């Protein structure tokens, strides 16, 4: 039987916010031009694969500030989650299993997606 862990609510909230901040940062970086500074486009087919980039207008000061704000918050949350006092209560392989479970604590258990509980539904 798998061990279940009783994570403190602040640790769960920190991990959930970390997921959200990382998703927001990833989405922002995908929307932004490939280069922070304005650069000409290029095409290079001398390597093992061809690389092409269009000209980049660079990031605005606001975009740079938003990326920095999200990266700073991501670091704060990563430190909070990884150094939480809860981890001192668990040792060895159990700590690794607990950390993995915490990373997925916000996900519904397998088989719960849209299924009605036994005896419920139509």
PDB file of C-alpha atoms in Angstrom:
ATOM      1  CA  UNK A   1       0.000   0.000   0.000  1.00  0.00           C
ATOM      2  CA  UNK A   2       1.324   3.419  -0.921  1.00  0.00           C
ATOM      3  CA  UNK A   3       2.189   5.821   1.850  1.00  0.00           C
ATOM      4  CA  UNK A   4       0.144   8.993   1.942  1.00  0.00           C
ATOM      5  CA  UNK A   5       1.592  12.151   3.369  1.00  0.00           C
ATOM      6  CA  UNK A   6      -0.197  14.748   5.446  1.00  0.00           C
ATOM      7  CA  UNK A   7       1.281  17.905   3.943  1.00  0.00           C
ATOM      8  CA  UNK A   8       0.786  21.169   5.845  1.00  0.00           C
ATOM      9  CA  UNK A   9      -1.583  23.578   4.108  1.00  0.00           C
ATOM     10  CA  UNK A  10       1.115  26.254   3.645  1.00  0.00           C
ATOM     11  CA  UNK A  11       3.367  23.733   1.883  1.00  0.00           C
ATOM     12  CA  UNK A  12       0.525  22.641  -0.407  1.00  0.00           C
ATOM     13  CA  UNK A  13      -0.326  26.278  -1.161  1.00  0.00           C
ATOM     14  CA  UNK A  14       3.336  27.090  -1.874  1.00  0.00           C
ATOM     15  CA  UNK A  15       3.656  24.154  -4.264  1.00  0.00           C
ATOM     16  CA  UNK A  16       0.418  25.076  -6.045  1.00  0.00           C
ATOM     17  CA  UNK A  17       1.540  28.696  -6.459  1.00  0.00           C
ATOM     18  CA  UNK A  18       4.911  27.460  -7.741  1.00  0.00           C
ATOM     19  CA  UNK A  19       3.105  25.446 -10.446  1.00  0.00           C
ATOM     20  CA  UNK A  20       1.032  28.505 -11.363  1.00  0.00           C
ATOM     21  CA  UNK A  21       4.012  30.866 -11.509  1.00  0.00           C
ATOM     22  CA  UNK A  22       5.989  28.430 -13.651  1.00  0.00           C
ATOM     23  CA  UNK A  23       3.057  28.023 -16.049  1.00  0.00           C
ATOM     24  CA  UNK A  24       2.605  31.803 -16.277  1.00  0.00           C
ATOM     25  CA  UNK A  25       6.338  32.338 -16.881  1.00  0.00           C
ATOM     26  CA  UNK A  26       6.440  29.634 -19.535  1.00  0.00           C
ATOM     27  CA  UNK A  27       3.448  31.118 -21.361  1.00  0.00           C
ATOM     28  CA  UNK A  28       4.965  34.608 -21.212  1.00  0.00           C
ATOM     29  CA  UNK A  29       8.325  33.435 -22.561  1.00  0.00           C
ATOM     30  CA  UNK A  30       6.585  31.665 -25.461  1.00  0.00           C
ATOM     31  CA  UNK A  31       4.814  34.914 -26.405  1.00  0.00           C
ATOM     32  CA  UNK A  32       7.908  37.115 -26.241  1.00  0.00           C
ATOM     33  CA  UNK A  33      10.442  37.569 -29.056  1.00  0.00           C
ATOM     34  CA  UNK A  34      13.327  35.094 -28.992  1.00  0.00           C
ATOM     35  CA  UNK A  35      15.911  37.725 -28.009  1.00  0.00           C
ATOM     36  CA  UNK A  36      15.779  40.146 -25.095  1.00  0.00           C
ATOM     37  CA  UNK A  37      17.799  42.702 -27.068  1.00  0.00           C
ATOM     38  CA  UNK A  38      16.886  43.757 -30.636  1.00  0.00           C
ATOM     39  CA  UNK A  39      18.769  41.499 -33.070  1.00  0.00           C
ATOM     40  CA  UNK A  40      18.736  40.836 -36.792  1.00  0.00           C
ATOM     41  CA  UNK A  41      17.309  37.573 -38.025  1.00  0.00           C
ATOM     42  CA  UNK A  42      19.617  34.800 -39.211  1.00  0.00           C
ATOM     43  CA  UNK A  43      19.738  31.474 -40.971  1.00  0.00           C
ATOM     44  CA  UNK A  44      22.457  28.903 -40.324  1.00  0.00           C
ATOM     45  CA  UNK A  45      22.560  25.517 -42.030  1.00  0.00           C
ATOM     46  CA  UNK A  46      26.175  24.659 -41.197  1.00  0.00           C
ATOM     47  CA  UNK A  47      25.354  22.708 -38.046  1.00  0.00           C
ATOM     48  CA  UNK A  48      23.718  19.329 -37.615  1.00  0.00           C
ATOM     49  CA  UNK A  49      20.360  21.006 -38.257  1.00  0.00           C
ATOM     50  CA  UNK A  50      19.264  24.230 -39.850  1.00  0.00           C
ATOM     51  CA  UNK A  51      18.533  27.083 -37.427  1.00  0.00           C
ATOM     52  CA  UNK A  52      16.508  30.108 -38.455  1.00  0.00           C
ATOM     53  CA  UNK A  53      15.331  33.069 -36.428  1.00  0.00           C
ATOM     54  CA  UNK A  54      13.371  36.098 -37.589  1.00  0.00           C
ATOM     55  CA  UNK A  55      14.507  39.569 -36.586  1.00  0.00           C
ATOM     56  CA  UNK A  56      13.746  40.248 -32.936  1.00  0.00           C
ATOM     57  CA  UNK A  57      12.500  43.636 -31.773  1.00  0.00           C
ATOM     58  CA  UNK A  58      13.654  42.715 -28.261  1.00  0.00           C
ATOM     59  CA  UNK A  59      11.650  42.943 -25.068  1.00  0.00           C
ATOM     60  CA  UNK A  60      10.157  46.135 -23.740  1.00  0.00           C
ATOM     61  CA  UNK A  61      11.120  47.362 -20.277  1.00  0.00           C
ATOM     62  CA  UNK A  62       7.703  46.218 -19.016  1.00  0.00           C
ATOM     63  CA  UNK A  63       8.189  42.731 -20.487  1.00  0.00           C
ATOM     64  CA  UNK A  64      11.646  42.450 -18.931  1.00  0.00           C
ATOM     65  CA  UNK A  65      10.244  43.573 -15.582  1.00  0.00           C
ATOM     66  CA  UNK A  66       7.411  41.026 -15.768  1.00  0.00           C
ATOM     67  CA  UNK A  67       9.823  38.176 -16.560  1.00  0.00           C
ATOM     68  CA  UNK A  68      12.105  39.234 -13.697  1.00  0.00           C
ATOM     69  CA  UNK A  69       9.147  39.488 -11.293  1.00  0.00           C
ATOM     70  CA  UNK A  70       7.977  35.964 -12.181  1.00  0.00           C
ATOM     71  CA  UNK A  71      11.498  34.523 -11.985  1.00  0.00           C
ATOM     72  CA  UNK A  72      12.029  36.138  -8.583  1.00  0.00           C
ATOM     73  CA  UNK A  73       8.734  34.724  -7.288  1.00  0.00           C
ATOM     74  CA  UNK A  74       9.586  31.308  -8.741  1.00  0.00           C
ATOM     75  CA  UNK A  75      12.903  31.314  -6.832  1.00  0.00           C
ATOM     76  CA  UNK A  76      11.206  32.418  -3.597  1.00  0.00           C
ATOM     77  CA  UNK A  77       8.622  29.653  -3.865  1.00  0.00           C
ATOM     78  CA  UNK A  78      11.172  26.991  -4.824  1.00  0.00           C
ATOM     79  CA  UNK A  79      13.240  27.883  -1.758  1.00  0.00           C
ATOM     80  CA  UNK A  80      10.136  27.954   0.468  1.00  0.00           C
ATOM     81  CA  UNK A  81       8.950  24.532  -0.719  1.00  0.00           C
ATOM     82  CA  UNK A  82      12.357  22.840  -0.693  1.00  0.00           C
ATOM     83  CA  UNK A  83      13.394  24.136   2.743  1.00  0.00           C
ATOM     84  CA  UNK A  84      10.013  23.813   4.485  1.00  0.00           C
ATOM     85  CA  UNK A  85      10.242  22.479   8.049  1.00  0.00           C
ATOM     86  CA  UNK A  86       8.051  19.526   7.005  1.00  0.00           C
ATOM     87  CA  UNK A  87      10.987  17.886   5.206  1.00  0.00           C
ATOM     88  CA  UNK A  88      12.930  17.504   8.474  1.00  0.00           C
ATOM     89  CA  UNK A  89      10.260  15.012   9.614  1.00  0.00           C
ATOM     90  CA  UNK A  90      10.945  12.642   6.707  1.00  0.00           C
ATOM     91  CA  UNK A  91      14.204  10.911   5.804  1.00  0.00           C
ATOM     92  CA  UNK A  92      15.761   8.885   3.011  1.00  0.00           C
ATOM     93  CA  UNK A  93      13.674   7.440   0.187  1.00  0.00           C
ATOM     94  CA  UNK A  94      10.458   8.531   1.931  1.00  0.00           C
ATOM     95  CA  UNK A  95      11.493  12.158   1.441  1.00  0.00           C
ATOM     96  CA  UNK A  96      11.917  11.574  -2.295  1.00  0.00           C
ATOM     97  CA  UNK A  97       8.504   9.857  -2.523  1.00  0.00           C
ATOM     98  CA  UNK A  98       6.857  12.607  -0.471  1.00  0.00           C
ATOM     99  CA  UNK A  99       8.410  15.334  -2.635  1.00  0.00           C
ATOM    100  CA  UNK A 100       7.160  13.587  -5.761  1.00  0.00           C
ATOM    101  CA  UNK A 101       3.678  13.224  -4.280  1.00  0.00           C
ATOM    102  CA  UNK A 102       3.644  16.914  -3.318  1.00  0.00           C
ATOM    103  CA  UNK A 103       4.489  17.909  -6.903  1.00  0.00           C
ATOM    104  CA  UNK A 104       1.377  16.043  -8.070  1.00  0.00           C
ATOM    105  CA  UNK A 105      -0.912  16.772  -5.100  1.00  0.00           C
ATOM    106  CA  UNK A 106      -2.963  19.268  -7.139  1.00  0.00           C
ATOM    107  CA  UNK A 107      -3.776  16.668  -9.806  1.00  0.00           C
ATOM    108  CA  UNK A 108      -6.931  14.548  -9.521  1.00  0.00           C
ATOM    109  CA  UNK A 109      -6.281  10.873  -8.779  1.00  0.00           C
ATOM    110  CA  UNK A 110      -6.108   8.624 -11.879  1.00  0.00           C
ATOM    111  CA  UNK A 111      -9.572   7.562 -13.044  1.00  0.00           C
ATOM    112  CA  UNK A 112     -11.341  10.549 -11.431  1.00  0.00           C
ATOM    113  CA  UNK A 113     -11.492  12.653 -14.576  1.00  0.00           C
ATOM    114  CA  UNK A 114     -15.182  13.117 -15.221  1.00  0.00           C
ATOM    115  CA  UNK A 115     -16.232   9.798 -13.697  1.00  0.00           C
ATOM    116  CA  UNK A 116     -19.104   9.619 -11.231  1.00  0.00           C
ATOM    117  CA  UNK A 117     -18.510   7.960  -7.877  1.00  0.00           C
ATOM    118  CA  UNK A 118     -19.928   4.424  -7.507  1.00  0.00           C
ATOM    119  CA  UNK A 119     -23.670   4.604  -6.890  1.00  0.00           C
ATOM    120  CA  UNK A 120     -23.879   8.164  -8.215  1.00  0.00           C
ATOM    121  CA  UNK A 121     -24.629   9.627 -11.588  1.00  0.00           C
ATOM    122  CA  UNK A 122     -26.892   8.247 -14.305  1.00  0.00           C
TER     123      UNK A 122
END
